[in-house]
XYZ file of C-alpha atoms in Angstrom:
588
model
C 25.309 -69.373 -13.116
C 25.145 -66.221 -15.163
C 21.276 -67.216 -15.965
C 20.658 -67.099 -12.276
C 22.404 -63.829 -11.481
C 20.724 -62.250 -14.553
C 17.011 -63.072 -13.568
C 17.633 -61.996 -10.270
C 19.573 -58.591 -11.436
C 16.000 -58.020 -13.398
C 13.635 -59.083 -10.823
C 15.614 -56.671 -7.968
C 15.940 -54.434 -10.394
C 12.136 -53.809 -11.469
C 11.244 -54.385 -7.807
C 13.306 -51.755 -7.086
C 11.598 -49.432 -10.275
C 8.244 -50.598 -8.922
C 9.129 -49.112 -5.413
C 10.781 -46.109 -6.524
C 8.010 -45.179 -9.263
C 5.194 -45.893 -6.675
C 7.381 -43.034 -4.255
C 6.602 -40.271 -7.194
C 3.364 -41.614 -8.277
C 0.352 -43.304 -5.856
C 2.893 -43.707 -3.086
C 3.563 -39.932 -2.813
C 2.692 -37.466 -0.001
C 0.068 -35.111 -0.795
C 0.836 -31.780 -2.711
C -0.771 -29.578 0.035
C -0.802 -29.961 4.036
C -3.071 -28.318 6.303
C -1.404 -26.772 9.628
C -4.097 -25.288 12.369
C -4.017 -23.229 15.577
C -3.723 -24.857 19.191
C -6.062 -24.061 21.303
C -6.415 -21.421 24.496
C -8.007 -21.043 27.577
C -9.559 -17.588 27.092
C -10.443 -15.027 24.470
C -8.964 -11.818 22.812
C -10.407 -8.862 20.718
C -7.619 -9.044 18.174
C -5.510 -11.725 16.278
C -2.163 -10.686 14.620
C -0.801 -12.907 11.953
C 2.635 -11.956 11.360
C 4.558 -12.085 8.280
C 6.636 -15.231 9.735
C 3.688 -17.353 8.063
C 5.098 -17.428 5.060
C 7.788 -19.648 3.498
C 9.805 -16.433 1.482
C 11.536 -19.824 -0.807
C 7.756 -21.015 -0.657
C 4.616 -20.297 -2.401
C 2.260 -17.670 -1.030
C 0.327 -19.722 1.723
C -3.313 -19.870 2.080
C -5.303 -18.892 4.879
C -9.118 -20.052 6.285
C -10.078 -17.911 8.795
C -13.454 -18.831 10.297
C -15.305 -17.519 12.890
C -19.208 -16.562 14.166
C -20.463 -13.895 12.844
C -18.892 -10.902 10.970
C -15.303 -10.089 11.269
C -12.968 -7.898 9.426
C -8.845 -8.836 8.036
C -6.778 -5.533 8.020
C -3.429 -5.770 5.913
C -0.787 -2.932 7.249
C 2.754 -2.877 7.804
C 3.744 -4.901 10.218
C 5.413 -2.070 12.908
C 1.839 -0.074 12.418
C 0.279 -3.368 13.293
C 2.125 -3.007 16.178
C 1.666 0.140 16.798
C -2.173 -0.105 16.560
C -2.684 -3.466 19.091
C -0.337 -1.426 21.363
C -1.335 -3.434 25.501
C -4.355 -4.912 23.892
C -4.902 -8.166 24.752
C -4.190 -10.710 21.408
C -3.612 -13.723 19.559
C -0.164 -13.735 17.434
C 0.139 -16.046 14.916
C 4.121 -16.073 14.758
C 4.746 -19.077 12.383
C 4.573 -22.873 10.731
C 6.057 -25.917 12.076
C 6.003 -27.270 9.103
C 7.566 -30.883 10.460
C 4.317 -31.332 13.125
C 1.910 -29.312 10.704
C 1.019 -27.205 13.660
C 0.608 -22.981 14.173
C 3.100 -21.181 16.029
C 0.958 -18.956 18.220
C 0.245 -17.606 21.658
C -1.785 -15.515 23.919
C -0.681 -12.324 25.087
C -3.037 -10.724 27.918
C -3.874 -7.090 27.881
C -6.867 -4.576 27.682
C -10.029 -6.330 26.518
C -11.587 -4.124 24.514
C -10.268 -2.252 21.552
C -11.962 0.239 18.586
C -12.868 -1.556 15.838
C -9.887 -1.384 13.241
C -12.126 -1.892 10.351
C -11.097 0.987 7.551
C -8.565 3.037 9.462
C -6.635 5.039 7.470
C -3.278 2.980 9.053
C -4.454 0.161 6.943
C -3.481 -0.774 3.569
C -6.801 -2.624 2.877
C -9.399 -3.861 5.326
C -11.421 -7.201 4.327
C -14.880 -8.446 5.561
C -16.064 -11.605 5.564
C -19.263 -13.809 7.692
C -18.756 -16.928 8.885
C -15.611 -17.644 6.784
C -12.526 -15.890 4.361
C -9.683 -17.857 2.621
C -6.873 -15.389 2.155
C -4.092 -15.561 0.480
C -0.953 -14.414 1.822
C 0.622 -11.615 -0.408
C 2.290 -8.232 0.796
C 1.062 -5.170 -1.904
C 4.613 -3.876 -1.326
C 8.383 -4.564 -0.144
C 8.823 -5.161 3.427
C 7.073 -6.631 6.042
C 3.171 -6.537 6.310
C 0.784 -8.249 8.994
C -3.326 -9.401 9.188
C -4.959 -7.915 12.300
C -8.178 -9.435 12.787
C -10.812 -8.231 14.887
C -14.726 -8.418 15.199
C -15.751 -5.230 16.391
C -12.989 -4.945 19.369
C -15.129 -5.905 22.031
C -16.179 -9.751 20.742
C -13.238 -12.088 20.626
C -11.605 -12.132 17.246
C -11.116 -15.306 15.232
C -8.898 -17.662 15.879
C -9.691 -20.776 14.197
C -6.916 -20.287 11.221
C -5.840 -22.962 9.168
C -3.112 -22.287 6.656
C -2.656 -24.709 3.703
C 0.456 -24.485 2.219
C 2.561 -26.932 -0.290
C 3.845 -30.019 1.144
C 8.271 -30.066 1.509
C 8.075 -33.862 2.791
C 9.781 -35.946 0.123
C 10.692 -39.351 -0.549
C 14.716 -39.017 -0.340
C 15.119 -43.043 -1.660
C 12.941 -42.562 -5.154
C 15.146 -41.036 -7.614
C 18.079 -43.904 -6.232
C 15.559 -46.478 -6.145
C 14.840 -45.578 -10.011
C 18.065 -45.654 -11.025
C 19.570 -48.377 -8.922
C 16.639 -50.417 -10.305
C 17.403 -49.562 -13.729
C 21.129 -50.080 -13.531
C 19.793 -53.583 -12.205
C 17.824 -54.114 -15.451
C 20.617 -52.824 -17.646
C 22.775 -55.728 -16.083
C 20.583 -58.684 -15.944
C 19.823 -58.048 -19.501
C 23.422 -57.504 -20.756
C 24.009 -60.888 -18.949
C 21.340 -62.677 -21.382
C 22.420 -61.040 -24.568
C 26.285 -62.029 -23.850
C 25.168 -65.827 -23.479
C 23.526 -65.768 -26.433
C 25.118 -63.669 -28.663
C 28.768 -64.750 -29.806
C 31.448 -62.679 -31.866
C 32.185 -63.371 -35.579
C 35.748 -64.311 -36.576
C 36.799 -61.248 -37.669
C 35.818 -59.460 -34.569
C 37.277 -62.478 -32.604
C 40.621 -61.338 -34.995
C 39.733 -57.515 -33.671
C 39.729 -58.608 -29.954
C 42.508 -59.833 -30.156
C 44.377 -57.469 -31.660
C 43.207 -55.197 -28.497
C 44.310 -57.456 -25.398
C 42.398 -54.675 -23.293
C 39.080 -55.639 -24.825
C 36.779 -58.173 -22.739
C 33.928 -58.276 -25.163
C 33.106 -57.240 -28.937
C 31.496 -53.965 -30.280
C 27.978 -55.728 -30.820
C 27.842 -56.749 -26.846
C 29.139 -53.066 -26.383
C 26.735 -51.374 -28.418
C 24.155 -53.042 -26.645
C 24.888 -52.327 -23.467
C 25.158 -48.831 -24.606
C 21.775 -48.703 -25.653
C 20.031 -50.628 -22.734
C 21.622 -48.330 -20.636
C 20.003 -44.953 -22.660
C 16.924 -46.708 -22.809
C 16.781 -47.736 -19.221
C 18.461 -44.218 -17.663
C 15.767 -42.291 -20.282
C 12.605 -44.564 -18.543
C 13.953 -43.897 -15.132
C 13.889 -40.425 -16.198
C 17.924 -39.731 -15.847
C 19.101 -37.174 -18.712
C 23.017 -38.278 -20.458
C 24.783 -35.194 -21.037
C 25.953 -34.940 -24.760
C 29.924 -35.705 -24.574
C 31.092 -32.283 -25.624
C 32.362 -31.693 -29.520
C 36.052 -30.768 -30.521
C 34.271 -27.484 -31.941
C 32.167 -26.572 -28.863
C 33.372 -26.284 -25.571
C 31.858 -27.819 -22.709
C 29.142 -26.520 -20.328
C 31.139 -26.446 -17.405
C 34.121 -24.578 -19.516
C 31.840 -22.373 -20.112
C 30.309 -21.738 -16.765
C 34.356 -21.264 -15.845
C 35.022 -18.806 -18.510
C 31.889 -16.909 -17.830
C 32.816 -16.669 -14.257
C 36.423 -15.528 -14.911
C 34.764 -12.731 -17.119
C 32.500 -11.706 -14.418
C 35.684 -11.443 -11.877
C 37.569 -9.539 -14.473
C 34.491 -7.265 -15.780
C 31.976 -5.919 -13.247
C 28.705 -5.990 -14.700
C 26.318 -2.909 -15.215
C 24.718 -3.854 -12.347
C 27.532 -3.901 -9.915
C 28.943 -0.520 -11.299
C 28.935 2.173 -9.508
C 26.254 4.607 -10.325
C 28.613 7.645 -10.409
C 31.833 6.659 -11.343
C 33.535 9.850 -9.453
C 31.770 8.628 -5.985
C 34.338 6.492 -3.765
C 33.267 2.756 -3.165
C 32.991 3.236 0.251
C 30.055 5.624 -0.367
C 28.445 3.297 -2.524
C 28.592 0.571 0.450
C 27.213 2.444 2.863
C 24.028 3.552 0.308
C 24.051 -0.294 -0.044
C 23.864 -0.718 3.727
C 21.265 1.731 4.614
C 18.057 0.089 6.019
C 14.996 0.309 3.292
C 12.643 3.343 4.178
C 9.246 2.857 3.529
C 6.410 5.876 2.987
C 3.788 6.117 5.924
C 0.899 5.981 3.126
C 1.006 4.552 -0.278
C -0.591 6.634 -3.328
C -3.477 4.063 -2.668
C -4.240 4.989 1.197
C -3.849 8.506 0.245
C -6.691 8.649 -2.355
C -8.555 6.971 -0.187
C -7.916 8.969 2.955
C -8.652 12.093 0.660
C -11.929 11.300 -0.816
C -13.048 10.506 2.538
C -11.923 13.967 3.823
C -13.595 15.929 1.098
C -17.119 13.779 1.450
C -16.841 14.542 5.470
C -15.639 18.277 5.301
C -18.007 18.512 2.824
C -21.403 17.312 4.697
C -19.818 19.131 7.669
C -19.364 22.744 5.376
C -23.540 22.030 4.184
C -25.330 22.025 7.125
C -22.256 24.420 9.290
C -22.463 21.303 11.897
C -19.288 21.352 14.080
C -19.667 17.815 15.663
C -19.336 16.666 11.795
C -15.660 18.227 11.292
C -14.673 15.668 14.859
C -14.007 13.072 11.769
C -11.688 15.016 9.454
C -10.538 17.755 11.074
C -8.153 18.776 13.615
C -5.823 21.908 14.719
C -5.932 25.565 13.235
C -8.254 24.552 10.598
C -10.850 23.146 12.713
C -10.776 26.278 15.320
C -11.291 28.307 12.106
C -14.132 26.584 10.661
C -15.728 26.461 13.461
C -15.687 30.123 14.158
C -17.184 30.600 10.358
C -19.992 28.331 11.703
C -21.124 30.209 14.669
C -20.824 33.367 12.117
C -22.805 31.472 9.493
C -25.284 30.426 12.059
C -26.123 34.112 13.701
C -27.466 34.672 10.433
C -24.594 36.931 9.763
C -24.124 37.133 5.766
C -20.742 36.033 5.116
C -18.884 33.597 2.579
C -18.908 29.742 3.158
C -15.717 28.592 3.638
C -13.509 27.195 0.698
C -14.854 23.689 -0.253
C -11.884 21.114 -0.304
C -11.757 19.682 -3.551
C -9.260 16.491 -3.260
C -9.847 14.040 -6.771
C -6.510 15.245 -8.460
C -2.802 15.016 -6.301
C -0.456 17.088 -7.643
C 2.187 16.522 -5.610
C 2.392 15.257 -2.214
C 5.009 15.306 1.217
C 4.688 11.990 2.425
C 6.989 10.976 5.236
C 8.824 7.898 5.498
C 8.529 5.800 8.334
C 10.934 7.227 10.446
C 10.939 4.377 13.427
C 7.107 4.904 12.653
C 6.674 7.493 15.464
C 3.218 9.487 15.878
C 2.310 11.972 15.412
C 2.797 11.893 11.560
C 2.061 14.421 9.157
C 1.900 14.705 5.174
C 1.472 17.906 3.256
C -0.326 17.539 -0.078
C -1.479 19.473 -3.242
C -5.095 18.805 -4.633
C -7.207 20.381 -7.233
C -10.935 19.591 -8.614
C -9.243 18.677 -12.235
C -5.937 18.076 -14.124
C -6.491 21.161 -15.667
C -3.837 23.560 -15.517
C -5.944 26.549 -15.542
C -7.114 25.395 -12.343
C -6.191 26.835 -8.930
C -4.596 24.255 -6.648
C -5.424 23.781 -2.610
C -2.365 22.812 -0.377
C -3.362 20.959 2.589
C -1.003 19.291 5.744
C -3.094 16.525 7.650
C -1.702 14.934 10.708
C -2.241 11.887 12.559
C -1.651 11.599 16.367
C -1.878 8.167 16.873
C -1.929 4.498 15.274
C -5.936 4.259 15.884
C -6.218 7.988 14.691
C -7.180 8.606 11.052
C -5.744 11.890 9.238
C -6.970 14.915 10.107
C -6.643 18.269 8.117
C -4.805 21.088 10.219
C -4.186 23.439 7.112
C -5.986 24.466 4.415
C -6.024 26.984 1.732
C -5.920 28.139 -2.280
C -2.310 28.498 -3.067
C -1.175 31.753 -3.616
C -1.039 33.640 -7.038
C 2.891 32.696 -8.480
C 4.235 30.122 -5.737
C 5.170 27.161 -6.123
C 4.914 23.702 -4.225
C 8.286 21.458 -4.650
C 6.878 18.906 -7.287
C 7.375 15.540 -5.112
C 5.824 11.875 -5.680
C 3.720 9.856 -3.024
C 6.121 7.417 -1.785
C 9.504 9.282 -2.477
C 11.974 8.004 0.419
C 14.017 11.009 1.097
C 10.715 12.760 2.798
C 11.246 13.003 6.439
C 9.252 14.614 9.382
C 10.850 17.542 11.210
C 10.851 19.132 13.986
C 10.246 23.010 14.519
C 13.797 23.660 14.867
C 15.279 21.561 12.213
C 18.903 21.997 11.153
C 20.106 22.457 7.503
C 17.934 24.944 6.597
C 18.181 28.585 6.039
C 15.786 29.796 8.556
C 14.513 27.201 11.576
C 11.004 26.502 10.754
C 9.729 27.996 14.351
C 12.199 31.368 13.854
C 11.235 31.708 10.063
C 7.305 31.761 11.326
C 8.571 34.678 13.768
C 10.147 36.417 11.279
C 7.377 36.284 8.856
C 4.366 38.030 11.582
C 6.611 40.803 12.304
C 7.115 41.457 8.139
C 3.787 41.378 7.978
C 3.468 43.953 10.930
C 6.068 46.080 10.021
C 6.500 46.799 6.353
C 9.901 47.910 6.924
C 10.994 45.227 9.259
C 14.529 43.745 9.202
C 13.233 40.326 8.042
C 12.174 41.225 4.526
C 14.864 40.369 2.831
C 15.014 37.066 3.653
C 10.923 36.267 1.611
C 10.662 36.442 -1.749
C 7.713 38.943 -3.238
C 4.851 38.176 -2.277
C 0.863 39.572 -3.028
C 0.030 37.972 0.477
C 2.833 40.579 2.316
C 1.619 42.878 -0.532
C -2.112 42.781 0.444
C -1.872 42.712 3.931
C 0.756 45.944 3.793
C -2.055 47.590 1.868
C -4.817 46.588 3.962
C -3.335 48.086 7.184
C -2.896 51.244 5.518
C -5.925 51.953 4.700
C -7.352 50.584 7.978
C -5.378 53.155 9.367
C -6.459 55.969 7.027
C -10.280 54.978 7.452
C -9.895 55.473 11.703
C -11.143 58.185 12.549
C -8.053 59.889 13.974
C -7.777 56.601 16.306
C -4.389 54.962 16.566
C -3.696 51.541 15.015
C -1.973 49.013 16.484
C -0.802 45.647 14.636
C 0.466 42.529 16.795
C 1.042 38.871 15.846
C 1.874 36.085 17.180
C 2.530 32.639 16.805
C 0.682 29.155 17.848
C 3.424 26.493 18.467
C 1.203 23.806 18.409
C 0.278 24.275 15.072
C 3.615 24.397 13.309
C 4.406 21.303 11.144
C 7.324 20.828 8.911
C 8.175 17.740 6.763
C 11.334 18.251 4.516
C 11.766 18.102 0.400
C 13.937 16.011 -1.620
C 16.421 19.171 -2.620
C 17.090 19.802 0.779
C 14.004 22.358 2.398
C 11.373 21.944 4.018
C 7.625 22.772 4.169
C 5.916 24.445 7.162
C 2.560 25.253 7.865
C 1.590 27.226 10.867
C -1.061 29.938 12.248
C -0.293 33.181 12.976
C -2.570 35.333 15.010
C -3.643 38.995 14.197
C -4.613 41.622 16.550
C -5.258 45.213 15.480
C -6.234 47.520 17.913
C -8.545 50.935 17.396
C -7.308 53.230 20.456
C -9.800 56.299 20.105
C -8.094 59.690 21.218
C -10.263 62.314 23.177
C -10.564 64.264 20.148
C -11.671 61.497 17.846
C -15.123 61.183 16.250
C -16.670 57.529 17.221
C -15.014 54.960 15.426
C -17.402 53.455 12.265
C -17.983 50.109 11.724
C -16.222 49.587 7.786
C -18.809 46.928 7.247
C -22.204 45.114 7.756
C -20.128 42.189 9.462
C -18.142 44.180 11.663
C -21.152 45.789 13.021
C -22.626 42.432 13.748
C -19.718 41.307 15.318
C -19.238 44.195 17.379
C -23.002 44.425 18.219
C -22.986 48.310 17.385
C -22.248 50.696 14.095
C -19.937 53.130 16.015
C -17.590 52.912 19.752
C -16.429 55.796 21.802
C -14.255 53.206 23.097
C -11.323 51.211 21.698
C -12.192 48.249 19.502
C -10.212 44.766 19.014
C -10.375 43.242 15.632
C -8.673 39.172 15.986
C -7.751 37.606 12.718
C -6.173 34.064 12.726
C -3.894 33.940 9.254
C -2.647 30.208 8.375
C 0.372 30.565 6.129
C 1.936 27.456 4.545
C 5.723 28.184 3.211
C 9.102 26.806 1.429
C 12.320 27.250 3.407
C 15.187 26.101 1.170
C 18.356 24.523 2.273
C 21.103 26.051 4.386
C 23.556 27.419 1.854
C 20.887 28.217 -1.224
C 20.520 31.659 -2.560
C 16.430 31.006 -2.948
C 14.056 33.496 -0.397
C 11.507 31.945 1.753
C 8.539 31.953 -0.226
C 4.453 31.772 0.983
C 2.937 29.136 -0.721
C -0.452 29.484 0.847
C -2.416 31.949 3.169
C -5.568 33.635 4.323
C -6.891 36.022 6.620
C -9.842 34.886 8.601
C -12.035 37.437 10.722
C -12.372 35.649 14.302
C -14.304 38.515 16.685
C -14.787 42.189 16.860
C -15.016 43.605 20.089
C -14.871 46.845 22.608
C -11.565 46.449 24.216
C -10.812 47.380 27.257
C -8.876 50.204 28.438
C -5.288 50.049 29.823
C-alpha cells in the first residue's frame, strides 16, 4: 500500500512541478502589453496626454505616436498644458485600463483651430517627428508634466497612440504549484527509502529509549535532505535557524524598530531645534511650488531674445521687435528707430547681451496665473570686470512667449539681490504689495518727484545714487544754459508698466517708466532760445524758438525696495534717460 501511495505522491507531485514551472517559463504571459486608443467620430487640432499614463509603482511607459505627416510632442507642466489648450477643441488621453489593455480617452469639442505650439517658450521641450515617434514617458522635474500634441493647429493632431508598458498579469497558482509539487516529491520518496531502509540494533535500542520517536536518525536525515534539495529546485530559500550568539532577523527588525520609536532619526529632526513642531508640520504641509521657467527654458528663451532684438537693432526694423519685445522698452526702441531712420546721428541703442545669468527673479507658479513676469541679470562674459544688463520680461498669456519690457546697464555701485533660477520663495506682486517699506506704485511716485525736486521730502528714503546725482546736475545746467527762459521739470508715472516680483530676504524688485517733461517758457525779454545740440535742432526742426519749447524724456528705472521693518534705503539698480521729441509748445 505504501508503494502505491508513494508513486502516486511522485507522479502528482512532478505533474504538479511540470504545471507550475511551465506558469514561469513557456506558459507565462508576455513581459510587455500593448494598450491603444478607441476610436472617434471627428477630429481635433490638439491631443493632451496627461500624466495619469503612467504607473508611478511602474516603469516609465512607452509611447508610439503615429500620424501623417509632420507633427510636433510638447512636454510642459501639466496646469500650463492647460492653460495653453484653454476651449480648444482636443483629445485627452487620461489613463490605462490596464485589465482590458485599452486607453482612457475622450473628445472634448471646442475651437478648431489653434497656433501651432511648436517651441513656445511655455514648453519645457518641444519634439518633432514624421510619420512616427516612440516616447518615453519621463517628467525632467518633480510634479506633474503633460504631452500636447499638435500638427500645425489647424490639421487634426495624432491620435493613434499606443502605449506599451510591462505586463502586471500573473500566474497566482505557480509558486504553490512548485512547492506543493515538491512537498509531493519529498513524500513519495521518503515513502520508498523507509521500505527499504531498516534501523540497526543499536538505533532500534535508541528508539526505544525515546518512546516519542517514530523513525531513526538515518530515515530523518533523509527526509531532511530531500526536503532542501526539493524546496532549493522549486526555488524556496530555508532560513538559517538562528545561533545562540546571533540574534534573529526578526529580533532584530524589533529592536531596530524600538530604537527608531525611542530615537528620531536625522531625518525626522527638526531642522531648528528652537522652532515648535507645529511649525515644522505646517512647512511639511505646504503644497510644493514649482518655478514658472527652469534654468533650461530660460537660456533658451534668452538666446532667442538677444538673436531677435538683435536682427531687429541692425536693420532699426520695428515689425522685428513684435517677437521679443513688449511695453516701455518697445515704445522706446521704437522711437530710437524713427530717430535712426531720419538720418539723425545718434547712438544705437544698447545691444542685449544675454549668454551669462547672473542672477535671476523667477516666479513660482502662483495658481499659474498670466500675466507672469521674471526679472533677470545678464552679461556678455563671467568676467567680473564686466558691466551687467538687468532686464524684466513678461508674458501675458499661455500661447505668449516672453517679451522684454525693461532694459538697461546697471548702474555704477548697485546691486541686484543674488537669487537662483528656480528658488521657490519668488513670488509675483502686485503694485501695491504689503510688507514692504515703500508700496511699489507709491515708491515709483516718490522717486519722479526726487528727481524733480532736489530737495524733495522723499530723499531720505533712496540711498545715493549717480542716477539722482546726474539728473540733479543736468537740470541745472539746463537751466543755466536758457537764455533767461524759465524751466519747468514734471514727471510722471505709467501704471501699466510697473512690475514687481519679490526676493527671498523679504523685498521686492520693480521696474517701471517714468516720464520727463521739461518745459522752456521764454519771457518777453529773453533772447531766442538755442538749440544745445545738433539733435535737438533736428528734432525741433529749427536752431532757435521765440516760443516755448517741450523737451519729453521717457526714464525706465529698475529698483530694490527692502522689507517693511529694514533699515536699508531704496536703491536704483538700473536707469536711463531717453530723448523722445523736441517740440514748440504751445502757449497757455
Amino acid at each position: 500500500m505504501r508503494k502505491v501511495i508513494s508513486v502516486i505522491a511522485i507522479l502528482l507531485g512532478a505533474v504538479a512541478l511540470v504545471v507550475g514551472i511551465g506558469q514561469k517559463t513557456f506558459w507565462a504571459p508576455p513581459e510587455t502589453v500593448t494598450a491603444s486608443m478607441p476610436e472617434f467620430e471627428s477630429e481635433a487640432p490638439l491631443t493632451v496626454i496627461q500624466p495619469s499614463v503612467q504607473n508611478a509603482n511602474a516603469e516609465p511607459v512607452e509611447l508610439v505616436i503615429s500620424a501623417e505627416g509632420e507633427f510636433t510632442a510638447s512636454l510642459a507642466r501639466s496646469y500650463d498644458v492647460e492653460a495653453w489648450v484653454d476651449d480648444a477643441s482636443h483629445v485627452e488621453l487620461t489613463g490605462v485600463d490596464r485589465e482590458n489593455h485599452q486607453l482612457v480617452a475622450e473628445l472634448l469639442d471646442g475651437e478648431k483651430k489653434t497656433p501651432n505650439p511648436a517651441g513656445d517658450d511655455l514648453f519645457f521641450d518641444s519634439q518633432k517627428a514624421d510619420g512616427t515617434m516612440t516616447y518615453r514617458w519621463t517628467a525632467p522635474d518633480d510634479g506633474d508634466w503633460s504631452l500636447l500634441l499638435a500638427a500645425d493647429g489647424t490639421k487634426a493632431a495624432p491620435t493613434d497612440i499606443s502605449v506599451t508598458y510591462a505586463n502586471d498579469d500573473a500566474m497566482p497558482w505557480a509558486l504553490p504549484l512548485i512547492i506543493i509539487g515538491a512537498l509531493l516529491l519529498v513524500f513519495g520518496v521518503a515513502l520508498l527509502l523507509m521500505r527499504v531502509i531498516k534501523p540497526s540494533k543499536p538505533a532500534r535500542r535508541a528508539e526505544a529509549a525515546s518512546p516519542g520517536t517514530k523513525g531513526g536518525s538515518t530515515t530523518q536525515n533523509s527526509l531532511a535532505m530531500a526536503a532542501v534539495l526539493a524546496l532549493a529546485v522549486g526555488g524556496v530559500s530555508v532560513p538559517m535557524a538562528p545561533s545562540e550568539d546571533q540574534p534573529a532577523e526578526s529580533a532584530k527588525a524589533s529592536d531596530s524598530a524600538k530604537s527608531e520609536e525611542s530615537e528620531p532619526s536625522e531625518e525626522s529632526k527638526p531642522a531648528d531645534d528652537s522652532k515648535p513642531a507645529e511649525e515644522s508640520t505646517s512647512a511639511e504641509a505646504e503644497p510644493d511650488s514649482y518655478p514658472v521657467l527652469t534654468e533650461e527654458q530660460l537660456q533658451r528663451i534668452l538666446g532667442d531674445v538677444e538673436k531677435q532684438i538683435g536682427k531687429a537693432d541692425e536693420k532699426n526694423t520695428k515689425k522685428d521687435l513684435d517677437a521679443r519685445a513688449s511695453g516701455a522698452f518697445k515704445d522706446l526702441r521704437t522711437k530710437r528707430y524713427d530717430i535712426l531712420n531720419d538720418d539723425i546721428e545718434i547712438a544705437k541703442p544698447l545691444a542685449l547681451k544675454t549668454a551669462v545669468i547672473r542672477s535671476a527673479a523667477v516666479p513660482n507658479s502662483s495658481e499659474a496665473k498670466f500675466p507672469r513676469v521674471i526679472s533677470v541679470v545678464t552679461a556678455k562674459d563671467s568676467d567680473p570686470a564686466t558691466l551687467p544688463m538687468a532686464l524684466t520680461l513678461k508674458q501675458d498669456s499661455a500661447r505668449d512667449n516672453y517679451k522684454v519690457s525693461f532694459a538697461a546697464q546697471m548702474l555704477p555701485n548697485s546691486t541686484f539681490p543674488g537669487i537662483a533660477v528656480g528658488d521657490p520663495s519668488i513670488q509675483q506682486l502686485g503694485n501695491n504689495a504689503e510688507g514692504l517699506k515703500v508700496k511699489p506704485e507709491e515708491a515709483l511716485d516718490q522717486l519722479a518727484d526726487v528727481l524733480t525736486n532736489e530737495k524733495s521730502k522723499h530723499k531720505g528714503n533712496f540711498a545715493e545714487s549717480e542716477f539722482i546725482k546726474a539728473i540733479h546736475s543736468g537740470q541745472k545746467k539746463e537751466k543755466e544754459e536758457a537764455n533767461e527762459a524759465n524751466v519747468k521739470y514734471s514727471r510722471s508715472v505709467t501704471k501699466n508698466d510697473t512690475q514687481v516680483i519679490s526676493t527671498p530676504d523679504g523685498g521686492a524688485i520693480v521696474t517701471g517708466r517714468l516720464n520727463q517733461k521739461a518745459v522752456f517758457e521764454r519771457t518777453e525779454d529773453a533772447d531766442p532760445l538755442e538749440s544745445a545740440d545738433e539733435l535737438t535742432k533736428k528734432l525741433l526742426g529749427s536752431s532757435t524758438s521765440t516760443g516755448n519749447v517741450e523737451i519729453t524724456y521717457a526714464e525706465p528705472v529698475m529698483m530694490y525696495i527692502p522689507a517693511s521693518g529694514n533699515d536699508d534705503k531704496i536703491q536704483l539698480v538700473a536707469s536711463e534717460v531717453v530723448l523722445l521729441s523736441v517740440k514748440q509748445a504751445e502757449e497757455n
